[in-house]
Short mmCIF file of C-alpha atoms in Angstrom, two decimals:
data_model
loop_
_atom_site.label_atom_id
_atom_site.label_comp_id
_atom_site.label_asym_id
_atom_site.label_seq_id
_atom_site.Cartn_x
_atom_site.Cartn_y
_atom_site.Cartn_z
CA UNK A 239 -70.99 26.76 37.00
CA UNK A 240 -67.62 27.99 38.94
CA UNK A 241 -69.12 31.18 40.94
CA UNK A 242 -67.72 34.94 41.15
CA UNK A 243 -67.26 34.28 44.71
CA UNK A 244 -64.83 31.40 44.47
CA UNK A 245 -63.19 33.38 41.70
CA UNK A 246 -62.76 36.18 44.29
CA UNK A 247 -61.62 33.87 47.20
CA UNK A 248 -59.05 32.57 44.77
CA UNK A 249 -60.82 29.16 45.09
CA UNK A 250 -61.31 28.98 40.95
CA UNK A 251 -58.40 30.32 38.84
CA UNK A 252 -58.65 32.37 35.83
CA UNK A 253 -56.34 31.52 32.55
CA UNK A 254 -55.55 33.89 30.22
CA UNK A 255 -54.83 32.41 26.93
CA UNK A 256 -52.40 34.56 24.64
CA UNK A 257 -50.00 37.00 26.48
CA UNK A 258 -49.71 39.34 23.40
CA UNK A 259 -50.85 43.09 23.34
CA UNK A 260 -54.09 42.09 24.58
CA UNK A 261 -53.99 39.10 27.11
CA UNK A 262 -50.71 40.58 28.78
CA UNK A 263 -51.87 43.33 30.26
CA UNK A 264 -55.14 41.50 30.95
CA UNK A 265 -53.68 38.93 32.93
CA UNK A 266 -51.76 41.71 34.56
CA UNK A 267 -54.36 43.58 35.58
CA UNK A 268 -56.31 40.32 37.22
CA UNK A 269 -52.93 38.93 38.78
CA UNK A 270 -52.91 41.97 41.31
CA UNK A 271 -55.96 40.92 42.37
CA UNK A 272 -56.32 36.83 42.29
CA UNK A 273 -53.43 34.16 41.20
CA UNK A 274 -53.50 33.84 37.01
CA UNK A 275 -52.39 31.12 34.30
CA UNK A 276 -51.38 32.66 31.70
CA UNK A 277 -50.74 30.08 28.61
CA UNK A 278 -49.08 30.86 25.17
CA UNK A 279 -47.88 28.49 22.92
CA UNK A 280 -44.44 30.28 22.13
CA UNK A 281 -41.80 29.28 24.63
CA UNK A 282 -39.93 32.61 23.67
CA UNK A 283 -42.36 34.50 25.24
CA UNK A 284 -43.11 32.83 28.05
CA UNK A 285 -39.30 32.17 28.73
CA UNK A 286 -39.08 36.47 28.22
CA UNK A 287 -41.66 37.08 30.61
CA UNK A 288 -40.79 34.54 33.44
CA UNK A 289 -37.17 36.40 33.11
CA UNK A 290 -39.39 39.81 33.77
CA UNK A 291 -39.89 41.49 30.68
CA UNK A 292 -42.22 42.12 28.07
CA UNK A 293 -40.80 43.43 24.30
CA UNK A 294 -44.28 44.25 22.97
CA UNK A 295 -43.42 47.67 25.48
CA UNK A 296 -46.96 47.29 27.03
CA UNK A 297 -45.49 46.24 30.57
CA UNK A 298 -42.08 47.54 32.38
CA UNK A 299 -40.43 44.98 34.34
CA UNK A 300 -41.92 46.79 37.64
CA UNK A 301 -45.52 45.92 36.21
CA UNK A 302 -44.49 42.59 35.99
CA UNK A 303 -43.13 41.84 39.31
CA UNK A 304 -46.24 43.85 40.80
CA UNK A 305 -48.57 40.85 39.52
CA UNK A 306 -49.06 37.08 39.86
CA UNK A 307 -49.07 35.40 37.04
CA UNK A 308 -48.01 31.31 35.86
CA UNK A 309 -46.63 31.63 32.88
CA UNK A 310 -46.80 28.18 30.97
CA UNK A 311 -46.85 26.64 27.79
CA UNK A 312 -48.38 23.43 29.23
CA UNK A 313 -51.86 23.13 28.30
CA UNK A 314 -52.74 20.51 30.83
CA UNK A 315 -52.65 23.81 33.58
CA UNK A 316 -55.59 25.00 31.83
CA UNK A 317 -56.78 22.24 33.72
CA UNK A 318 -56.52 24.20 36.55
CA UNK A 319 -58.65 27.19 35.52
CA UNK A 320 -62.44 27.77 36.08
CA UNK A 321 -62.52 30.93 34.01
CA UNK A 322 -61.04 31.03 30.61
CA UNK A 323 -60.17 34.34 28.73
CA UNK A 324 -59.08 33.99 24.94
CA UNK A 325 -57.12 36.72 23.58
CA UNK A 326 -55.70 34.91 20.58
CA UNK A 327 -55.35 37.10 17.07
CA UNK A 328 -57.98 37.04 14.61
CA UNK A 329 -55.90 37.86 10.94
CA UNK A 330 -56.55 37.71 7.63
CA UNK A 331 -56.37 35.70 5.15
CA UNK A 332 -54.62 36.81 1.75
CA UNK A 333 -57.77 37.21 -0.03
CA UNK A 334 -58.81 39.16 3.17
CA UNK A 335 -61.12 36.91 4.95
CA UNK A 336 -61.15 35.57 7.86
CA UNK A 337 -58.62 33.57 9.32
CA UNK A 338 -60.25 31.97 12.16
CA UNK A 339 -57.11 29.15 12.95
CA UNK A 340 -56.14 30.99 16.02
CA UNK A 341 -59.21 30.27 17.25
CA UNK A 342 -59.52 26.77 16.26
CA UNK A 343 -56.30 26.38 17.82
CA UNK A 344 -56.82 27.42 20.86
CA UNK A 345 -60.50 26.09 21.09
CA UNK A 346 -59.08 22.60 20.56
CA UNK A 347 -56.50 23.03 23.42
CA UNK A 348 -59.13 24.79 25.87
CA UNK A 349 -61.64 21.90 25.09
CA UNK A 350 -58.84 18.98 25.71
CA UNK A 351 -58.31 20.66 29.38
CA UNK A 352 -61.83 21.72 29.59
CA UNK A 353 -62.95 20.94 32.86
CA UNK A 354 -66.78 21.03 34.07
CA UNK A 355 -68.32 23.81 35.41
CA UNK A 356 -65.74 26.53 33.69
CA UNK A 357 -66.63 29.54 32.11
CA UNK A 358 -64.22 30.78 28.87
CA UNK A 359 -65.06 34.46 27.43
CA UNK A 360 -63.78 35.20 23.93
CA UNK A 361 -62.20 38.62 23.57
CA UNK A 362 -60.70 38.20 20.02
CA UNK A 363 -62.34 40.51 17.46
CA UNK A 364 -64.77 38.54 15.43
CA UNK A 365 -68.02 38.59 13.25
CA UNK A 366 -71.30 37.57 15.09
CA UNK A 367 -72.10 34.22 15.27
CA UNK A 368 -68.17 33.04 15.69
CA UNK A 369 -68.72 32.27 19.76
CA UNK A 370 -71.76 30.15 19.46
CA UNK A 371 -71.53 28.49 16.03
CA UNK A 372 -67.78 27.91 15.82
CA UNK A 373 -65.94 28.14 18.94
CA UNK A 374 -68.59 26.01 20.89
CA UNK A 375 -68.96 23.07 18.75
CA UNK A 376 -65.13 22.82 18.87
CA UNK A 377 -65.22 22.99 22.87
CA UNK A 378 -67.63 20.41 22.86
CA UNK A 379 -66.15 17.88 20.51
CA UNK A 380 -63.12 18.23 22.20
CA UNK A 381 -64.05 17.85 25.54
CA UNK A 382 -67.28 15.84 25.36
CA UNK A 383 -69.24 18.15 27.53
CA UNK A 384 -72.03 19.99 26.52
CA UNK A 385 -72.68 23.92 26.89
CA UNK A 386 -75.04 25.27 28.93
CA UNK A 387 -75.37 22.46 31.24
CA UNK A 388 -71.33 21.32 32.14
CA UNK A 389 -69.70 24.73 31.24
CA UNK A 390 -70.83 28.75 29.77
CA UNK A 391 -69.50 30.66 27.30
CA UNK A 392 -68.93 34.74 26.78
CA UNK A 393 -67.75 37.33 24.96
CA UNK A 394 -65.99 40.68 25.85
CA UNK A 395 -64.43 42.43 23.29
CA UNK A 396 -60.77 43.62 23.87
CA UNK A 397 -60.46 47.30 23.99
CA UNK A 398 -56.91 47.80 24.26
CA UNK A 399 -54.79 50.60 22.30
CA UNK A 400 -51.38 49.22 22.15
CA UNK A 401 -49.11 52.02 23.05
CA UNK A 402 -51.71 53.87 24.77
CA UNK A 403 -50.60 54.73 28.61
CA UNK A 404 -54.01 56.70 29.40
CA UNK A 405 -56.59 54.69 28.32
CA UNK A 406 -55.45 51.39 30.09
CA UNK A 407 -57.86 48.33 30.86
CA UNK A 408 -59.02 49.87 34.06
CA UNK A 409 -60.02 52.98 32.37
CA UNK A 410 -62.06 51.61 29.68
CA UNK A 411 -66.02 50.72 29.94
CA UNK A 412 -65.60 46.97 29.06
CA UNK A 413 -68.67 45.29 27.11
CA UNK A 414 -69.25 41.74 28.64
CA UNK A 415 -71.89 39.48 27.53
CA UNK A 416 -73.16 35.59 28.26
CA UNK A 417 -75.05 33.08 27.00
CA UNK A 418 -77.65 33.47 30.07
CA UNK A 419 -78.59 35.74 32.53
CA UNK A 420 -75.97 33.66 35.39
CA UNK A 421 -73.37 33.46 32.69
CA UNK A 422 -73.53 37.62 32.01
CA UNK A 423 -73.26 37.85 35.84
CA UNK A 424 -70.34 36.13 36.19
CA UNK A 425 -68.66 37.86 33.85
CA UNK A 426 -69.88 41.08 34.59
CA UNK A 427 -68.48 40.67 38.25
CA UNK A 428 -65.17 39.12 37.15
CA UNK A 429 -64.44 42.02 34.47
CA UNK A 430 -65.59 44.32 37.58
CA UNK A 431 -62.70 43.54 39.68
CA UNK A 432 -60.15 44.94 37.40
CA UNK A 433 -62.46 47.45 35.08
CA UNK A 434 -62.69 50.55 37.56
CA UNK A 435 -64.51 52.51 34.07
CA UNK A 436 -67.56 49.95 34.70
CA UNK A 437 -68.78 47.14 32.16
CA UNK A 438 -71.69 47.25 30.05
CA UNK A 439 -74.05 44.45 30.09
CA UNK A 440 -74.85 43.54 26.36
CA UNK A 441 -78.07 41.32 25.85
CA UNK A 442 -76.25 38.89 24.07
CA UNK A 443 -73.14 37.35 22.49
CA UNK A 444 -74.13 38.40 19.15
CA UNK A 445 -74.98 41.90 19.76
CA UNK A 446 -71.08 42.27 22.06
CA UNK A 447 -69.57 40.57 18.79
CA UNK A 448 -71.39 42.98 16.65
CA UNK A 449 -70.22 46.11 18.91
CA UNK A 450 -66.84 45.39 18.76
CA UNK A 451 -66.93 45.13 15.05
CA UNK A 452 -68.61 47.94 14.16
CA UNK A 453 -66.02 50.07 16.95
CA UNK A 454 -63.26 49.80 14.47
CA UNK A 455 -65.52 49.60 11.60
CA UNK A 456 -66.54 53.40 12.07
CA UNK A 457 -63.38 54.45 12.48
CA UNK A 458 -61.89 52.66 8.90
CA UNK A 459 -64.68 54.77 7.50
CA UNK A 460 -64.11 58.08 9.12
CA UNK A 461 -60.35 58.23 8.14
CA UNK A 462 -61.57 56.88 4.39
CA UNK A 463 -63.17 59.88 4.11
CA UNK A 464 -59.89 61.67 5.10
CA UNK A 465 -58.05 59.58 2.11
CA UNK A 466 -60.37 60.88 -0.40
CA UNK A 467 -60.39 64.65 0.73
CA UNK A 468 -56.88 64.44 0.65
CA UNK A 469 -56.90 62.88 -2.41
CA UNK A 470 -59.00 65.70 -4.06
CA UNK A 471 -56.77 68.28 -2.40
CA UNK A 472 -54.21 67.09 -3.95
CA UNK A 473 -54.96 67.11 -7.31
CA UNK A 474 -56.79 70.51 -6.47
CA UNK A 475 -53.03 71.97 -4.91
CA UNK A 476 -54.87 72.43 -1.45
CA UNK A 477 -53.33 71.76 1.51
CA UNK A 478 -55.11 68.96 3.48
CA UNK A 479 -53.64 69.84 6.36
CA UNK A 480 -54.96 73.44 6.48
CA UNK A 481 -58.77 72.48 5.36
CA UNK A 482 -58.91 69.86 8.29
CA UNK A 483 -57.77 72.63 10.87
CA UNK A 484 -59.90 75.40 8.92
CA UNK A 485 -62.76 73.26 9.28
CA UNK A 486 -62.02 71.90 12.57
CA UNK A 487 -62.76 75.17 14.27
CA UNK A 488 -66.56 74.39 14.23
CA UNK A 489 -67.65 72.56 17.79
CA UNK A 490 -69.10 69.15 16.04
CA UNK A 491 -66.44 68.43 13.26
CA UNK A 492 -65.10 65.03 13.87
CA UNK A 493 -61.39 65.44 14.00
CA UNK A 494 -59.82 62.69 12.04
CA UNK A 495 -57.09 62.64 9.52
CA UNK A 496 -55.66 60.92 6.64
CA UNK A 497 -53.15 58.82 6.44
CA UNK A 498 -51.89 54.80 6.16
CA UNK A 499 -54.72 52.34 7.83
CA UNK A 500 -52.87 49.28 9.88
CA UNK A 501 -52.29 47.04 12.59
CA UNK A 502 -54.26 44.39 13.66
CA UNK A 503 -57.49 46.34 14.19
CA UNK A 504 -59.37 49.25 11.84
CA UNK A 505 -57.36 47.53 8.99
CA UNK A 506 -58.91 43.88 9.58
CA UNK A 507 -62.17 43.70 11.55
CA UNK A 508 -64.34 45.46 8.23
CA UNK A 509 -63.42 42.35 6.88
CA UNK A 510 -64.62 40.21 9.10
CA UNK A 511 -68.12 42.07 9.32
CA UNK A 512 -68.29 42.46 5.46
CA UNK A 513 -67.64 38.50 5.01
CA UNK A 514 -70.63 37.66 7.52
CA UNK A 515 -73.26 40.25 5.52
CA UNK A 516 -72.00 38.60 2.08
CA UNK A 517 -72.33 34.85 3.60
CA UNK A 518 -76.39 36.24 4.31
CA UNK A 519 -76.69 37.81 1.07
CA UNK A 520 -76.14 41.54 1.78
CA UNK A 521 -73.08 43.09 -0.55
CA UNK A 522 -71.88 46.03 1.74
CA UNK A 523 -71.09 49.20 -0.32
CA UNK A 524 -70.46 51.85 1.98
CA UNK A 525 -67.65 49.73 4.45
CA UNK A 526 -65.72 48.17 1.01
CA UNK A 527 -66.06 51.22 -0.91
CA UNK A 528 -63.88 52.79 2.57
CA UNK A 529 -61.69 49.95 2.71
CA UNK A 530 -60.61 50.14 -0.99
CA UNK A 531 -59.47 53.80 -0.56
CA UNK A 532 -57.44 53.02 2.58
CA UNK A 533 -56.04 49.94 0.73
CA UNK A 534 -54.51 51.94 -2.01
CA UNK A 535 -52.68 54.69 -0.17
CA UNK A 536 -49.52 53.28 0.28
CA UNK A 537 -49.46 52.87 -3.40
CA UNK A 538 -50.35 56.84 -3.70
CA UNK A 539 -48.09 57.87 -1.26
CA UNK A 540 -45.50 56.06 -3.82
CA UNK A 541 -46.27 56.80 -6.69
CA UNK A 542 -46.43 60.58 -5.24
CA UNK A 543 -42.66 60.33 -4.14
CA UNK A 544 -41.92 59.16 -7.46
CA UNK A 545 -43.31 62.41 -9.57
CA UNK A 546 -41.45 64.55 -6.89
CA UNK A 547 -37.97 62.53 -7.49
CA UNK A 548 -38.45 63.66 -10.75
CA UNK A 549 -39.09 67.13 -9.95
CA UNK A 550 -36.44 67.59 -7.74
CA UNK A 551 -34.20 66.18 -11.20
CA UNK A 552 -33.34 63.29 -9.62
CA UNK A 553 -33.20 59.72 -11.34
CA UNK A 554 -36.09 57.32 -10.58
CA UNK A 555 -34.28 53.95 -11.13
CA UNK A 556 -32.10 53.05 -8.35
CA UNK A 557 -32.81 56.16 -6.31
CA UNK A 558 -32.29 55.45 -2.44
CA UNK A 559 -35.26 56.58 -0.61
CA UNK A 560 -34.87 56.04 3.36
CA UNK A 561 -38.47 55.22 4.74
CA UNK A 562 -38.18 56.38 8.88
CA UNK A 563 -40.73 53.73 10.37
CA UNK A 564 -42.10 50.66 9.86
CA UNK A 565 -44.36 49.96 12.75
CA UNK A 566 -48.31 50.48 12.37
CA UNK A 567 -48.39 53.10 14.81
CA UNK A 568 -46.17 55.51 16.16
CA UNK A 569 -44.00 54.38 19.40
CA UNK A 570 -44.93 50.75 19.48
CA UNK A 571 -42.67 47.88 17.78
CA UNK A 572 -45.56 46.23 16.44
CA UNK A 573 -45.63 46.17 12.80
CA UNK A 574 -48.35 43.77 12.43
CA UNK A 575 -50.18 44.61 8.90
CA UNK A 576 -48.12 47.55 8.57
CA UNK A 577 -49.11 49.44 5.83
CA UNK A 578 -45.72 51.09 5.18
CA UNK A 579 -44.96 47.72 3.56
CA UNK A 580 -47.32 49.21 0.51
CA UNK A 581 -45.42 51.97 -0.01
CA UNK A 582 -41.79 50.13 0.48
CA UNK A 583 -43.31 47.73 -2.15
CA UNK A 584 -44.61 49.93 -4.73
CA UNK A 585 -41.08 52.09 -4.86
CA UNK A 586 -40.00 48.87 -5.87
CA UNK A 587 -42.02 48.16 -8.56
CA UNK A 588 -40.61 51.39 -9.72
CA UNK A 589 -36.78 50.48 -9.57
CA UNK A 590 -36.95 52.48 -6.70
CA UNK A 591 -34.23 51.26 -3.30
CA UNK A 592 -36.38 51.66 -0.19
CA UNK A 593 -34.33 51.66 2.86
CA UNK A 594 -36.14 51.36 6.27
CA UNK A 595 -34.89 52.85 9.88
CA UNK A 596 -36.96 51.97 12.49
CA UNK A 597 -35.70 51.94 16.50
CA UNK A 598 -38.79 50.42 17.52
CA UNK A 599 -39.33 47.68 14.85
CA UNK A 600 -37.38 44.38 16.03
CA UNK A 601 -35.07 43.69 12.60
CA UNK A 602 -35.78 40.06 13.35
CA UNK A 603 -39.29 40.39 12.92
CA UNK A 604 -39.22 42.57 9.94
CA UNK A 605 -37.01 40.46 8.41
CA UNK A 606 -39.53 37.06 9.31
CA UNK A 607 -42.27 38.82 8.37
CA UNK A 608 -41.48 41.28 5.38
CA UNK A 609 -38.08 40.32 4.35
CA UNK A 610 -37.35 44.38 4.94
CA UNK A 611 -33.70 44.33 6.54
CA UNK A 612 -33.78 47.62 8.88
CA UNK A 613 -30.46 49.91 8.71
CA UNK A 614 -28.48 52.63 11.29
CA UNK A 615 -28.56 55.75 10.16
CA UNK A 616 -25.47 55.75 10.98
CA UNK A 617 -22.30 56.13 8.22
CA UNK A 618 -25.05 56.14 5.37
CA UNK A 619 -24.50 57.84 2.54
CA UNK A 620 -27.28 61.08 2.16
CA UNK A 621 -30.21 59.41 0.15
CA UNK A 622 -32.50 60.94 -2.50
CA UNK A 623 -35.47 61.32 -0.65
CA UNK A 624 -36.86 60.57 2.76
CA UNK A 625 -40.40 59.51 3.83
CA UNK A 626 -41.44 60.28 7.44
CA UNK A 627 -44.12 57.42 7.34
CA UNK A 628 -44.38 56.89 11.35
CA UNK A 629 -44.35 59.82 13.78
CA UNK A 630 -41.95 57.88 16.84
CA UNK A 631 -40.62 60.01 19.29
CA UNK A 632 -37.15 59.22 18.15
CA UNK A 633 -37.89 61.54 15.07
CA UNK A 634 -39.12 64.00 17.25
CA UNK A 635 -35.48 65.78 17.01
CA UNK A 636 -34.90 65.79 13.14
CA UNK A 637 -34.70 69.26 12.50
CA UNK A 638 -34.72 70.62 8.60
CA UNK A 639 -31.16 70.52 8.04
CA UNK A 640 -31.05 67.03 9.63
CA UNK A 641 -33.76 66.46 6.30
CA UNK A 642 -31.33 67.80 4.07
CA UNK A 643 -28.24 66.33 5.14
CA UNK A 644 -30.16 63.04 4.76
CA UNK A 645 -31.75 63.52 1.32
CA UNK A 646 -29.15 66.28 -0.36
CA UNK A 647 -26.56 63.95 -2.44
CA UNK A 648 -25.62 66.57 -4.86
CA UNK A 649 -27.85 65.09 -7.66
CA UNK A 650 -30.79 67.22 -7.68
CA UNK A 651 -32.77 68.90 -4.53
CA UNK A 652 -33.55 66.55 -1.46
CA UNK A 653 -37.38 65.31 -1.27
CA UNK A 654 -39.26 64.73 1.79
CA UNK A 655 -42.50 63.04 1.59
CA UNK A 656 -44.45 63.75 4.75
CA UNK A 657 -46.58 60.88 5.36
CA UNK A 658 -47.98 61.89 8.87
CA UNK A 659 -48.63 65.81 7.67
CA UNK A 660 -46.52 67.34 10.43
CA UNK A 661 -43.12 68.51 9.95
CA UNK A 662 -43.00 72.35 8.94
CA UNK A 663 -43.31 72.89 5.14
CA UNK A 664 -41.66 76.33 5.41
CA UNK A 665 -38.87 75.19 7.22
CA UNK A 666 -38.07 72.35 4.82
CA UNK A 667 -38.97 74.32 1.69
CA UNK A 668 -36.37 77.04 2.59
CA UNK A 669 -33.76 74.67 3.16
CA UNK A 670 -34.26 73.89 -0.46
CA UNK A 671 -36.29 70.41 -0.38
CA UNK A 672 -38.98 69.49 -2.29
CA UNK A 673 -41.65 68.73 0.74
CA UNK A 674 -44.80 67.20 -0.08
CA UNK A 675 -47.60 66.31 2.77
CA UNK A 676 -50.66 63.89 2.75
#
């Protein structure tokens, strides 16, 4: 098997396949130190990033030019590479299980360019098992070697926060694993040049498949239990906002908060551990019971801006209700299983007209992907109501007359729905709106 040595010589290559959120930065990170392939199959992309810039907002053009990477969408220069990272998605399907094509995908192309002695490391969130009993038998029909004696594989979870300019790859303890103790070494050393945090050596695929399951897994749960407080609250006239910062004055409360559960991580990989204890007989209560509660709060959030339209005497049909952000997350323009889709979708149902500002959000995408058409705030007409469902910067400014010159039409008192729990209720409330908080 290729060495770390000839890795570190820059006699092997490494390939990085999928230059999204994940395998960008990756393959940024290793191209300062060694020469990279980095393969995707969407020419847009790679034509973007051979012109020097990244849209995802993960790289400036500076990080770019600092690093050397071959940006291809040739598969036969895989054919090049001794060390194969995959960072391809791992989705949903619509009855929310998994969608493993990604990884057949790219399994098939890796094993048609497979060459003997490589190494390829899986970082794409999965269940356990998916390495060794799905992605290998694909490698090795495709390529007609067999593992363990003409190439290894790993697994290393991804462990990157998309927006997040503190915890960076180098700054995160990366868990790397291997089929055998030379495999795990390999890997270990490789991860080692970039990872300044360290790496943690997992015994085995399974249990570094496992880990990075259960990471996001926790956290689904943690901020389920935020949902429901704040849906007793709410029906109790509390505000949830105080309890959490009553109660987080004691040193060992675990400071999480409600709110909408997205993007392409907590929202997903539950799923994917939930369908492997089903397919061995185990019905998980605890992690669907969580999931269910996250699920519905776009539709509560809705259904709660509807009662206050008609509070603040203002007619439910038709009613224009602008929605600022679309994204997952604050700051980034990925709105990959958004979940402000839920809420945009349920005003619907209610003869409600969502309209959606976003700076961040690429209209082309949200259009592709949600048919949502996103609008300029500016020359609108005031609406009825106004959501703040993503906390970007560019809202930052919005003071609470900005809220009522966008909500205050002159048919009933402006409504501001406060999705993320922290614009100031006593502000807004003597401006004359009727605010309302998660």
């Amino acid at each position: 098997m290729v060495s770390f040595a000839e890795i570190e010589q820059g006699h092997a290559k490494i390939a990085v396949v999928g230059l999204g959120y994940v395998g960008l930065p990756l393959a940024a990170a290793f191209g300062r130190q060694v020469p990279v392939i980095g393969f995707d199959i969407s020419k847009a992309k790679i034509t973007e990033l051979k012109n020097g810039h990244d849209s995802t907002g993960e790289l400036t053009n500076a990080d770019l030019a600092s690093t050397r990477i071959e940006y291809t969408t040739d598969a036969s220069s895989l054919k090049n590479a001794s060390f194969i990272i995959v960072t391809v998605p791992t989705p949903l399907c619509e009855n929310k299980r998994p969608d493993l094509s990604p990884l057949r995908a790219s399994s098939t192309t890796i094993g048609r360019n497979l060459k003997a002695g490589a190494v390829v490391v899986y970082e794409s969130t999965v269940y356990p098992g998916v390495t060794e009993e799905f992605c290998v038998p694909i490698l090795e029909a495709e390529s007609g070697l067999q593992c363990g004696r003409d190439f290894a594989v790993g697994y290393s979870p991804e462990r990157i926060n998309p927006g997040d300019k503190v915890h960076t790859i180098d700054k995160i303890i990366k868990v790397v694993s291997g089929q055998n103790a030379e495999t795990l070494d390999t890997v270990a050393r490789v991860y080692e040049m970039v990872v300044t945090a360290g790496v943690h050596r997992a015994s085995s695929i399974k249990v570094a498949e496992a880990a990075k399951v259960i990471e996001n897994t926790q956290r689904d749960l943690n901020i389920a239990l935020m949902n429901e407080l704040a849906l007793i609250f709410d029906r109790l006239g509390i505000s949830t906002r105080e309890v959490l910062e009553a109660a987080g004055t004691k040193w060992n409360f675990l400071k999480f908060t409600p709110g909408l559960v997205g993007g392409h991580c907590i929202g997903i990989d539950p799923y994917y551990l939930t369908y492997k204890a089903e397919s061995i007989g185990y019905h998980p209560q605890v992690i669907l019971s969580g999931r269910r509660i996250n699920d519905g709060m776009g539709k509560f959030v809705a259904e709660t801006t509807v009662k206050k339209l008609i509070e603040a005497d203002k007619p439910v049909k038709g009613s224009r209700v602008l929605v600022l952000g679309l994204t997952f997350k604050e700051n980034v323009p990925d709105i990959r299983n958004t979940r402000v889709v839920d809420i945009i979708d349920e005003l619907r149902s209610y003869g409600v007209n969502p309209l959606v500002h976003d700076p961040m959000a690429d209209p082309a995408a949200a259009r592709l992907e949600y048919d949502i058409e996103l609008i300029d705030l500016a020359g609108q007409e005031p609406f009825d109501a106004v959501i703040y469902a993503v906390s970007h910067k560019a809202f930052a400014a919005l003071e609470p007359a900005d809220y009522k010159r966008l909500c205050c039409n002159g048919n009933g008192r402006g409504v501001v729905i406060d999705v993320k729990a922290q614009l100031d209720r006593a502000a807004l409330e003597e401006a004359g709106l009727v605010y309302w908080a998660l």
